[in-house]
Coordinates of C-alpha atoms in Angstrom, one line a residue:
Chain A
X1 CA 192.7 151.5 110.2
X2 CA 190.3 150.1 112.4
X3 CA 186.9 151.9 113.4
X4 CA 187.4 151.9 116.9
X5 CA 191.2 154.2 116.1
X6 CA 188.9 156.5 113.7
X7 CA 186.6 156.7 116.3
X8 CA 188.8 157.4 119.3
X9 CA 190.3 160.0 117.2
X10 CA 187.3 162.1 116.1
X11 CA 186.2 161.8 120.1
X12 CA 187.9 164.7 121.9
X13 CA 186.9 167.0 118.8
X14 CA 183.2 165.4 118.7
X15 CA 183.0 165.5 122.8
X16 CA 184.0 168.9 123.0
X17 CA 181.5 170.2 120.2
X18 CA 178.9 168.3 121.4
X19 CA 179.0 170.2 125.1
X20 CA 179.9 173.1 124.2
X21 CA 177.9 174.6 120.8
X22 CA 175.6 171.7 120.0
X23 CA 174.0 171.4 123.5
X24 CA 174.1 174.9 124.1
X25 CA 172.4 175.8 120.7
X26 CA 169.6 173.2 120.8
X27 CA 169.0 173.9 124.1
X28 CA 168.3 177.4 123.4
X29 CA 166.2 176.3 120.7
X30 CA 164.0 174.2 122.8
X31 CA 163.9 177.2 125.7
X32 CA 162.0 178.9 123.2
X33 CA 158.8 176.1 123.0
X34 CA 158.7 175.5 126.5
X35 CA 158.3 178.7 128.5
X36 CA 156.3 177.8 132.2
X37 CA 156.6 174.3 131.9
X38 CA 153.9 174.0 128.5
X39 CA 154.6 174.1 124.9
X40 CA 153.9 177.3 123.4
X41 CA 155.0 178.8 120.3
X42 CA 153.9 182.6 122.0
X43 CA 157.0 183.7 121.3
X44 CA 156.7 183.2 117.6
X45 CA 153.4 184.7 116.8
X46 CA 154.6 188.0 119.0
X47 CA 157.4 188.3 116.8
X48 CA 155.5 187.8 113.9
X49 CA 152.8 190.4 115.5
X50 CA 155.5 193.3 116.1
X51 CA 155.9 195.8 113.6
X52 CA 159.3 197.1 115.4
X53 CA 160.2 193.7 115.0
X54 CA 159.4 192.8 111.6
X55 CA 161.2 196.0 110.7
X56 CA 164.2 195.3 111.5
X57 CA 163.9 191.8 109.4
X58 CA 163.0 193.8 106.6
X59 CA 165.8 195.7 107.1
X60 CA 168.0 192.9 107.6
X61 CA 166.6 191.0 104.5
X62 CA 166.7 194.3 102.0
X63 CA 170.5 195.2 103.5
X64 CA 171.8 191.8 102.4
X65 CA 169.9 191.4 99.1
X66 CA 171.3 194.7 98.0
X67 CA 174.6 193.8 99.5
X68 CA 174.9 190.6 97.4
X69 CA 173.3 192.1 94.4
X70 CA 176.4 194.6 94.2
X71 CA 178.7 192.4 95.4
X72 CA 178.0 190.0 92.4
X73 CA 177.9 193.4 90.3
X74 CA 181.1 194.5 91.3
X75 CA 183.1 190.9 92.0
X76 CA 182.3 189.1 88.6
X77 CA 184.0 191.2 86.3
X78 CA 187.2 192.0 88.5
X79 CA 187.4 188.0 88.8
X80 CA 187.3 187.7 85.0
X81 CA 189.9 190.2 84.8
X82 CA 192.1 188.6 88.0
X83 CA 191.5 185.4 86.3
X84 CA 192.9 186.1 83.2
X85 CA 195.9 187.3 84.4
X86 CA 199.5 186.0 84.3
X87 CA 200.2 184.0 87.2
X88 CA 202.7 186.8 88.9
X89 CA 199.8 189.8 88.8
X90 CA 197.6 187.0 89.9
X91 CA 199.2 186.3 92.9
X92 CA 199.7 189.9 94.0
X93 CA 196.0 191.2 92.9
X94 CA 194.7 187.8 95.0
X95 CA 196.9 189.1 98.0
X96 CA 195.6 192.5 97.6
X97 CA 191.7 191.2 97.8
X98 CA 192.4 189.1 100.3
X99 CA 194.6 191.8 102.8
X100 CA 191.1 193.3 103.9
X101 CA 189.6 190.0 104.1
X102 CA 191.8 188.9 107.0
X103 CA 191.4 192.7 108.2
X104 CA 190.0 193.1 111.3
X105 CA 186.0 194.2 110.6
X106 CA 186.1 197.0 113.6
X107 CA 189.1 198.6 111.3
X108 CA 187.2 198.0 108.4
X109 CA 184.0 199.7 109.9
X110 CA 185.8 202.3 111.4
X111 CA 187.6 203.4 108.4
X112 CA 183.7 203.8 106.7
X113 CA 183.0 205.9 109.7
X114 CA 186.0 208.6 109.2
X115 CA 185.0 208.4 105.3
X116 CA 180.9 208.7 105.6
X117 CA 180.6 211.0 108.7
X118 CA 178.9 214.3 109.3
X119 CA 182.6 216.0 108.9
X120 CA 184.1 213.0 107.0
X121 CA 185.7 212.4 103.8
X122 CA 182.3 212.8 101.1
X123 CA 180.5 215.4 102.7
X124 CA 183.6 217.9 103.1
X125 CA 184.2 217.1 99.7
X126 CA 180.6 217.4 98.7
X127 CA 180.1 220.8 100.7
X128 CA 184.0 221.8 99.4
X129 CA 182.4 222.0 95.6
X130 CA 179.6 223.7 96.5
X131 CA 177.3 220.5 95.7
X132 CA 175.8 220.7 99.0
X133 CA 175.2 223.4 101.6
X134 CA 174.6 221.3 104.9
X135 CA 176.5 217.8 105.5
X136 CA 174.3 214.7 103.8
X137 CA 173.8 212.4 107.0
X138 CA 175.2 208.8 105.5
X139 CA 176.6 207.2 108.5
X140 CA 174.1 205.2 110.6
X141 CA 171.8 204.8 107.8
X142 CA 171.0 201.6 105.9
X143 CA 173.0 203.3 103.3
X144 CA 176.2 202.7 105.3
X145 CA 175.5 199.6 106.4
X146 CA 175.0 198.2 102.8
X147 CA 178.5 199.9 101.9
X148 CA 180.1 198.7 105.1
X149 CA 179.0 195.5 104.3
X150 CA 180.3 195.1 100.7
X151 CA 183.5 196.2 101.3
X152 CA 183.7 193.5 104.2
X153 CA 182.2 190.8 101.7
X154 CA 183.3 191.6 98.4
X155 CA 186.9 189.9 98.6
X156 CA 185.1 187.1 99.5
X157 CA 182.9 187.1 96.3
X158 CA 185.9 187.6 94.1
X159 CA 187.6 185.0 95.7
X160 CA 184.8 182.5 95.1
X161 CA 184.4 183.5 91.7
X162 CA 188.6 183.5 91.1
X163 CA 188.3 179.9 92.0
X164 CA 186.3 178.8 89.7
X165 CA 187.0 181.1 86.6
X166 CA 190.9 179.8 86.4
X167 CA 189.6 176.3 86.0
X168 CA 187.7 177.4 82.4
X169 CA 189.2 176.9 79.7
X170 CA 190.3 179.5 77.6
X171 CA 189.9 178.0 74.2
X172 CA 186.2 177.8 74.8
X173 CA 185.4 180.8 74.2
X174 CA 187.5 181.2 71.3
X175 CA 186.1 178.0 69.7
X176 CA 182.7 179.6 70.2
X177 CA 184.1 183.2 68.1
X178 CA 185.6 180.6 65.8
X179 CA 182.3 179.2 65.5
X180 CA 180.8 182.6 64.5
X181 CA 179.7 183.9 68.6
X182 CA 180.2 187.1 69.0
X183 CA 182.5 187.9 71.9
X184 CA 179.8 189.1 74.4
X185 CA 177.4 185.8 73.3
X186 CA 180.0 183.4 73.3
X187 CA 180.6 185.1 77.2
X188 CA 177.0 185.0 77.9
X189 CA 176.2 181.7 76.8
X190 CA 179.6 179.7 78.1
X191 CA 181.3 181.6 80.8
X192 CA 179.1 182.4 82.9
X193 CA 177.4 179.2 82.9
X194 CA 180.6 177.8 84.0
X195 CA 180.7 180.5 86.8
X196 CA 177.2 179.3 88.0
X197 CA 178.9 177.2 91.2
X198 CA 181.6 179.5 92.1
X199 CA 178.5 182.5 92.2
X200 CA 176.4 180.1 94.3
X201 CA 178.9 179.4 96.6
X202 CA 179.8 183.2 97.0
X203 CA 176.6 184.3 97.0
X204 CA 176.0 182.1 100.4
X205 CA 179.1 183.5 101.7
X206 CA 177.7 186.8 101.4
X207 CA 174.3 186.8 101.8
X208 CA 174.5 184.7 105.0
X209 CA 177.2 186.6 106.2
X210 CA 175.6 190.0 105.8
X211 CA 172.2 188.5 107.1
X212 CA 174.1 187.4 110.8
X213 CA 177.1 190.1 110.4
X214 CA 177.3 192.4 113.5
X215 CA 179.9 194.1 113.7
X216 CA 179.7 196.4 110.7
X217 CA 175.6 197.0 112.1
X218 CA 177.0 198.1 115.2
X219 CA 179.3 201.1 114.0
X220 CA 178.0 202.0 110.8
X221 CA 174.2 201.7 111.5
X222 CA 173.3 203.9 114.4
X223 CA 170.0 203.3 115.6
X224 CA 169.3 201.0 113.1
X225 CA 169.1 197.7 114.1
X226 CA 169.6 194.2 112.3
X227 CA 169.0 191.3 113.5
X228 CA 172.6 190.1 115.0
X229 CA 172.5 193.7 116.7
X230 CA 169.0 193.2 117.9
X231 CA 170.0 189.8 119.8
X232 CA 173.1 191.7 121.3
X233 CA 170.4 194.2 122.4
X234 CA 167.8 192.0 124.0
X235 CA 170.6 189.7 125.5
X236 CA 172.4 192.3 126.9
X237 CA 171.0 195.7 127.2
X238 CA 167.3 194.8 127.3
X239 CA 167.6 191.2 129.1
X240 CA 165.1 189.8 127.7
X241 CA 166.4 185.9 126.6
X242 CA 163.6 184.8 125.7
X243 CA 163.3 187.0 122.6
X244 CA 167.2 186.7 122.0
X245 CA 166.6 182.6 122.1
X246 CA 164.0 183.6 119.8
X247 CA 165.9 185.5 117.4
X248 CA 169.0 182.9 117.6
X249 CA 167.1 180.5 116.6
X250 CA 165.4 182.3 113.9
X251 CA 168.6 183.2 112.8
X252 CA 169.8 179.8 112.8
X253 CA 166.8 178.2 110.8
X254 CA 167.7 180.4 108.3
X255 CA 171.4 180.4 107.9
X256 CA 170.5 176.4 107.6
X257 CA 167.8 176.5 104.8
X258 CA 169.5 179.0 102.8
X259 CA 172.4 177.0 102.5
X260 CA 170.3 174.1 102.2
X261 CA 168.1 175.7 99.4
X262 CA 171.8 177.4 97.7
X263 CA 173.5 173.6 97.3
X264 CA 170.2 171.9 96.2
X265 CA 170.7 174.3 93.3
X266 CA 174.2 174.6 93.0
X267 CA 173.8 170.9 92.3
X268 CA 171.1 171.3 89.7
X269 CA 173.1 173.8 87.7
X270 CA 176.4 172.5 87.8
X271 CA 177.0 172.0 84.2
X272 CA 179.3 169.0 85.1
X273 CA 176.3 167.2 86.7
Chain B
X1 CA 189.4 193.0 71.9
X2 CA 192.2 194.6 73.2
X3 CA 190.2 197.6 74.1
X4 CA 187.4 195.7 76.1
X5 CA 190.1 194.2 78.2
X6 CA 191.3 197.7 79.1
X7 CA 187.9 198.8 80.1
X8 CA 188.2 195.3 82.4
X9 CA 191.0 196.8 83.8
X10 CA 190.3 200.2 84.3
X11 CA 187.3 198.6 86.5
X12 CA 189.2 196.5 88.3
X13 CA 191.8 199.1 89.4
X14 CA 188.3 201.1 90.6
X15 CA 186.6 198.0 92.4
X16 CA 190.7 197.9 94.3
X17 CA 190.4 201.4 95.1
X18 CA 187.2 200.8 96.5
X19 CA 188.8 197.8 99.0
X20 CA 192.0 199.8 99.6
X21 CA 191.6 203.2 99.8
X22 CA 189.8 203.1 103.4
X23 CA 192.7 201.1 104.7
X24 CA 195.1 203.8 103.3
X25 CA 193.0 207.0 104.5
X26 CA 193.2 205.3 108.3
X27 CA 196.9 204.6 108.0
X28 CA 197.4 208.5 107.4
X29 CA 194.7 209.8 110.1
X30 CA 197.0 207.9 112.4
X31 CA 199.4 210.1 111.8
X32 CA 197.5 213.3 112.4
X33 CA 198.3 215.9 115.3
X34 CA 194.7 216.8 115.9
X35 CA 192.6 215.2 118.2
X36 CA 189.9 214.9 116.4
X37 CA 189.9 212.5 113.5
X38 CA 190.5 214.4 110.2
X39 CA 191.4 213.2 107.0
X40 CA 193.8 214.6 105.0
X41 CA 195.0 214.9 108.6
X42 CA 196.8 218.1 109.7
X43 CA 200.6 217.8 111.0
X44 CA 202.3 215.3 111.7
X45 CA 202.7 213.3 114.9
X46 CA 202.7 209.8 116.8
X47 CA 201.4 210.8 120.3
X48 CA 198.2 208.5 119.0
X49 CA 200.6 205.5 118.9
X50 CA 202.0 206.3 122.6
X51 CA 198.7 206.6 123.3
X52 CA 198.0 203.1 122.7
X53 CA 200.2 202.4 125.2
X54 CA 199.2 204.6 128.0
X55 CA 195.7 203.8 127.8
X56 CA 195.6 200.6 130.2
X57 CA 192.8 198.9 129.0
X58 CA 194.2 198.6 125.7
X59 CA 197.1 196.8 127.0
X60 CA 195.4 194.1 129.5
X61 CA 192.6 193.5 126.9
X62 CA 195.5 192.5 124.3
X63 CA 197.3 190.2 126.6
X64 CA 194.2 188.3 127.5
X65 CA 193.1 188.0 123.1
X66 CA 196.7 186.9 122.5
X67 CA 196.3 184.1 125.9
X68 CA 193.0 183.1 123.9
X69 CA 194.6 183.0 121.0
X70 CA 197.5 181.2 121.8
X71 CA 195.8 178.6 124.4
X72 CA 192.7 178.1 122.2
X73 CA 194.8 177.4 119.1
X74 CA 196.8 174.8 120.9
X75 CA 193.6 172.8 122.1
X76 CA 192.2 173.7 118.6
X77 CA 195.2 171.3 117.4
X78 CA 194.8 168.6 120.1
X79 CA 191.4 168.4 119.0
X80 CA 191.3 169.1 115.7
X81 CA 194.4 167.4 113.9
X82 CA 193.5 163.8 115.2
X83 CA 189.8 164.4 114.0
X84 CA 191.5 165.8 110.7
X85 CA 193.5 162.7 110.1
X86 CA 190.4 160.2 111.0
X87 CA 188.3 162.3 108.3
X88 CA 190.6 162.0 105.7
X89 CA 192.1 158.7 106.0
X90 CA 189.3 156.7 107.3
X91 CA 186.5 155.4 105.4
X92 CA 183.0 154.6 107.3
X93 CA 179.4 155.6 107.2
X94 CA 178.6 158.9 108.5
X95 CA 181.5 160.7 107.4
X96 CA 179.6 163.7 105.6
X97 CA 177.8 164.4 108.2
X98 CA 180.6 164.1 111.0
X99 CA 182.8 166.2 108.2
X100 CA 179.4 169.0 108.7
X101 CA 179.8 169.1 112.1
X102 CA 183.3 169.8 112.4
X103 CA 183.1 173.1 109.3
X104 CA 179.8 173.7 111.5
X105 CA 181.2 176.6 113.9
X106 CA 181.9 178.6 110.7
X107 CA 178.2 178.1 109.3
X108 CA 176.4 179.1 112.5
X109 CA 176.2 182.9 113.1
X110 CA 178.6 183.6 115.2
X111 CA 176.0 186.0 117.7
X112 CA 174.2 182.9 118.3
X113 CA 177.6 181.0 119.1
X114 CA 178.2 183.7 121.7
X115 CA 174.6 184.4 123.0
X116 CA 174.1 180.5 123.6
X117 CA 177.6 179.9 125.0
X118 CA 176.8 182.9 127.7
X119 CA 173.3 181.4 128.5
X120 CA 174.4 177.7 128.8
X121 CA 178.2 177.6 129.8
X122 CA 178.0 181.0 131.9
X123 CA 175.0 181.3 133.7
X124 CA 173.9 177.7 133.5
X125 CA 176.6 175.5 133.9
X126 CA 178.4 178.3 135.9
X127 CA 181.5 178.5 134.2
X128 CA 184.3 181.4 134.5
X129 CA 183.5 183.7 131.9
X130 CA 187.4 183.5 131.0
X131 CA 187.0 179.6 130.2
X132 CA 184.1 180.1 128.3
X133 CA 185.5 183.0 126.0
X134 CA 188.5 180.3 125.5
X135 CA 185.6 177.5 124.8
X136 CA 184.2 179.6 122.6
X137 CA 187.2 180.6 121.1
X138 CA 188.6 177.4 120.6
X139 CA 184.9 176.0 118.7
X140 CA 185.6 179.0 116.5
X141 CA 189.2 177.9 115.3
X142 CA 188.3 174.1 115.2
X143 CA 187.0 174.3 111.6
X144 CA 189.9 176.2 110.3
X145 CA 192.5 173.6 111.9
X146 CA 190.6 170.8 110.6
X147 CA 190.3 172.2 107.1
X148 CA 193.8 173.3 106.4
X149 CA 194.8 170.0 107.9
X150 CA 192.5 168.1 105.9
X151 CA 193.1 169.8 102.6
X152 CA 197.4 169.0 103.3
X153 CA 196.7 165.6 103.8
X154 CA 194.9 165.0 100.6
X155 CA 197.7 166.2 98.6
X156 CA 200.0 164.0 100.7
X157 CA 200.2 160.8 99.2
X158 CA 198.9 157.7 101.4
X159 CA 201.4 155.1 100.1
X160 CA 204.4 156.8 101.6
X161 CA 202.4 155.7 104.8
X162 CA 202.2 152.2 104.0
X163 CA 206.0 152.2 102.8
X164 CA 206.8 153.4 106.4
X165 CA 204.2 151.0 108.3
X166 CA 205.1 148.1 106.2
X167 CA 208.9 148.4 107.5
X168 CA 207.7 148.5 110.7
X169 CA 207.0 151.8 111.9
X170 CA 203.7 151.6 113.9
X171 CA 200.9 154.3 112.7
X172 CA 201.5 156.2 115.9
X173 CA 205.4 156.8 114.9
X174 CA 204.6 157.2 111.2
X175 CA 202.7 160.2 112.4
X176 CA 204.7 162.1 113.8
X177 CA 207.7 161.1 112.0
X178 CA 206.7 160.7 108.3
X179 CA 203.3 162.1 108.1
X180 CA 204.0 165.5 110.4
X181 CA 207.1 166.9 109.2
X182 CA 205.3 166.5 105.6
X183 CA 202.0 168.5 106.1
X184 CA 204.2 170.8 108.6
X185 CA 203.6 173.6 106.4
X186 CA 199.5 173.5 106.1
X187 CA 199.6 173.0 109.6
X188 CA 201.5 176.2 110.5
X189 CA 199.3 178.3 107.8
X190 CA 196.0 176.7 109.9
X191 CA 197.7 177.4 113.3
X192 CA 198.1 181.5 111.7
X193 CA 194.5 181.4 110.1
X194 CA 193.1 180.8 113.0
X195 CA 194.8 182.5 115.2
X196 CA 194.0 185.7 113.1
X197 CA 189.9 184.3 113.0
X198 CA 190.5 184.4 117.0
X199 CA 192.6 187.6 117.2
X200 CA 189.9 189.8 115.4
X201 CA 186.7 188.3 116.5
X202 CA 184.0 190.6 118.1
X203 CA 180.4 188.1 117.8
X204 CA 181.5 185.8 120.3
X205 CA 184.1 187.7 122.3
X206 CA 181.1 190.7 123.0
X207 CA 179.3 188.1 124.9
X208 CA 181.8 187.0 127.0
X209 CA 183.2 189.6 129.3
X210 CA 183.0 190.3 132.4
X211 CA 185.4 191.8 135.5
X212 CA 189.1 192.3 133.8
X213 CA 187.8 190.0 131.0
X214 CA 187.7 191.3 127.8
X215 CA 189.3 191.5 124.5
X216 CA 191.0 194.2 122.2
X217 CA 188.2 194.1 119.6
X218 CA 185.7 194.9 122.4
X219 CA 187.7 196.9 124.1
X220 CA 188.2 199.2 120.0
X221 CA 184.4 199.0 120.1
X222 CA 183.9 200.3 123.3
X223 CA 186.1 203.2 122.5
X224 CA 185.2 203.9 119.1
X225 CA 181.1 204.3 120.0
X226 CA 182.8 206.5 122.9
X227 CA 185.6 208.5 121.4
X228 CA 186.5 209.7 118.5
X229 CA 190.2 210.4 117.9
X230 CA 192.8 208.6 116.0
X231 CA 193.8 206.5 118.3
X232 CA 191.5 203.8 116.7
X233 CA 193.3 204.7 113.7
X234 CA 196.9 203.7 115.1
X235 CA 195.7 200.5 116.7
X236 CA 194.3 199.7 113.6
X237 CA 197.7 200.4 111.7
X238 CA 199.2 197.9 114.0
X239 CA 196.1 195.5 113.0
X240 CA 196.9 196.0 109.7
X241 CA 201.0 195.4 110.3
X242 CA 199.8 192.3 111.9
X243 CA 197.9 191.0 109.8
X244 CA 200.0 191.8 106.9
X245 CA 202.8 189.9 108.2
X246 CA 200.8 186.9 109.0
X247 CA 199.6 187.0 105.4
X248 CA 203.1 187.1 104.0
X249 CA 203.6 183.6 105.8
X250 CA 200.5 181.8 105.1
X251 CA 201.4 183.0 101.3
X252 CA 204.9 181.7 101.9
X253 CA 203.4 178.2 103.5
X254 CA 200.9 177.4 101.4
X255 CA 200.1 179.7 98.6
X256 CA 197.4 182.1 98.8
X257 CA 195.3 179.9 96.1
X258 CA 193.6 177.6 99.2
X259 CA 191.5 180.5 99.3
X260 CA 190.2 180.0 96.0
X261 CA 189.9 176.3 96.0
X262 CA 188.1 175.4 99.1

């Protein structure tokens, strides 16, 4: 096909882009260097300066470690196991991890809500047994948060991690119990190497996505603020744009370098090269 | 070794439960009498479900998400599926990085989508606030046309093409009359993905409303931080009955393993 076809194809798409995200976002990124008609980088060293401000990154940055850490915790084994499935289970326990994946994240949140609130599910079972005399106060804590967010993420860990485990060969790891491995080495030292790209690649999904989520902040955390919620907050409630342009573009630059940094060493330790 | 694969399975069944069971507990509270939420909810009763229906707000913010999501998928296609087709057939320099910029609306957070959508398109350029939630809407479903697309067109063998061309057919009929009806099926399972990625969003949509503009999601926020009775929960249900449906035909069209192998 000739260039100019390719190119008159990809236009519309490119054009449209172009106008309206890439403008808009690098636009907002410059806003944020040129405030009176100088350079200044003000902006930055105020952020940098607020305590309020740096802890809600904090809390932002612990949230999705701890999110990831459990996701990985909780997704690798239940991906062995899907993985080694016959096709027909397979197929349905992939539907059923995948359901509230493509579940709305407002019902999702919601449902944590009904289950972690002052009169909900775990403290009238907790106050039912006599463990506890006055309701524990879970919702709109960190706590909440980090379980709202793994619930929304986890389906996409296993996922990830299904993808890659069907493609290892089973007699691998029998080879290596042949070869005198015990079961748990011979798992160690072969299958989870093997995993390495399919954990990389779901560990972006949901570290990233729990860094910039919002919606599940917004119910499940109360008064505590991340940072998506913090940009709604100064955009809309507080109007103050210039720290929202701040925080989108903070946001931004590190969405980009973690996946940057994630694929640099998803190439490394690919075992295929 | 038998045993260590039960204790697999007795953790899997847990982690399941653990993705399920909320889903389940709201389907039941939606069935509850009392008005407020309870779970295991006391009597039965659908008065939450008319309640849906009475409440106005619920019913014009779900016309205008299904007019994005019907509108914006269709410009989503007229963009997208051309672009699709020059990405995986064409060879030329810059194609990774023109690839990256199409996928890019699903990297970028999508508050910062919304936030700089309402600074520049709204405010600056002075756009209609219902344009720009459709603009923004249709940036959002551009990378799930273009992948589905992409991925059915790799499978779909290139000399078939050629046969066609070589007896004549220009590339513009082969298109629609060789290559189309044989990628039909990806392209309907992209056309239902992103409808539902446009049907449930909040980060972009919570930017973008304004007088008698606003979507269902926003409009289940609003009420949620507001209210506190099930009638989340039956909403939600019909979410779920959705969404559930729509899954059934993506499974149908393409089999769920894209998930896994993109």
């Amino acid at each position: 096909m000739k260039k100019v076809y390719l190119w008159l194809l990809m236009l519309p798409g490119l054009l449209f882009l172009t106008l309206f995200m890439i403008v808009p976002i690098f636009m907002t990124i410059g806003s944020t260097f040129f405030q009176d008609g100088g350079f200044t980088i003000q902006g930055y060293v105020k952020l940098l300066g607020d305590p309020y401000i740096l802890k809600i990154l904090g809390t932002t940055l612990q949230v999705s470690v701890i999110t990831t850490i459990v996701c990985i915790v909780l997704g690798f084994p239940t991906a062995y196991y899907i993985s080694k499935t016959k096709a027909r289970t397979k197929g349905i326990l992939l539907a059923l991890a995948l359901f509230p994946l493509l579940t709305s994240a407002i019902v999702r949140s919601f449902s944590w809500m009904v289950i972690l609130g002052k009169n909900g599910i775990v403290n009238n079972i907790l106050t039912g047994i006599g463990l506890i005399d006055e309701p524990l106060k879970i919702l709109y804590t960190p706590t909440a948060m980090v379980i709202g967010l793994i619930h929304l993420f986890l389906p996409l860990m296993i996922i990830s991690l299904v993808g890659v485990m069907e493609n290892i060969d089973g007699d691998l790891l029998r080879a290596s119990e042949s070869l005198g491995a015990s079961r748990l080495k011979g798992f160690m030292n072969i299958i989870v190497p093997l995993c390495v790209p399919g954990l990389i690649v779901g560990s972006i999904l949901v570290f990233v996505g729990s860094l910039t989520a919002y919606t599940t902040p917004q119910l499940l955390g109360g008064k505590q603020r991340v940072v998506a919620t913090f940009l709604y907050q100064n955009a809309m409630t507080l109007n103050d744009w210039y720290m929202a342009s701040i925080i989108a573009t903070v946001m931004i630059v590190v969405t980009f370098v973690i996946i940057g940094l994630m694929n640099k060493l998803a190439r490394k330790l690919n075992p295929k090269g | 070794m038998k045993e260590k694969h039960r204790g697999l399975a007795v953790f899997t069944a847990l982690v399941f439960i653990f993705l399920l069971g909320p889903l389940v507990i709201i389907m039941a509270t939606s069935f509850g009498d009392s008005t407020i939420l309870k779970f295991p909810p006391e009597g039965f009763s659908l008065r939450w479900y008319q309640n849906i229906f009475d409440v106005d707000m619920f019913m014009e913010t779900f016309k205008v998400t299904i007019v994005v999501a019907l509108i914006g998928n269709l410009i989503a296609l007229l963009l997208g599926v051309p672009a699709a087709y020059a990405l995986s057939r064409g060879e030329f320099r810059g194609k990774g990085l023109l690839n990256s910029i199409f996928i890019s609306p699903i990297l970028i957070p999508g508050v910062v989508l919304g936030f700089t959508m309402l600074k520049y398109l709204v405010v600056k350029f002075d756009l209609p606030i219902y344009s720009s939630l459709l603009i923004g809407h249709v940036v959002l479903m551009l990378p799930f046309i273009i992948r589905v697309i992409a991925s059915s067109l790799s499978n779909f063998d290139y000399a078939i093409e050629e046969a066609s061309m070589s007896l004549g057919a220009s590339r513009l009929k082969t298109f629609f009359t060789v290559v189309l009806p044989n990628i039909r099926s990806g392209l309907i399972a992209g056309v239902l993905l992103a409808f539902l990625e446009s049907f449930n969003n909040v980060d972009i949509s919570v930017f973008m409303t304004g007088p008698g503009v606003s979507t269902l999601p926003i409009q289940m926020l609003t009420y949620v931080e507001n209210y506190f009775d099930p009638t989340i929960a039956a909403i939600s249900v019909l979410l779920m009955v959705v969404t559930g449906v729509l899954m059934i035909l993506i499974e149908r069209l393409m089999g769920l393993s894209y998930f896994t192998k993109k």
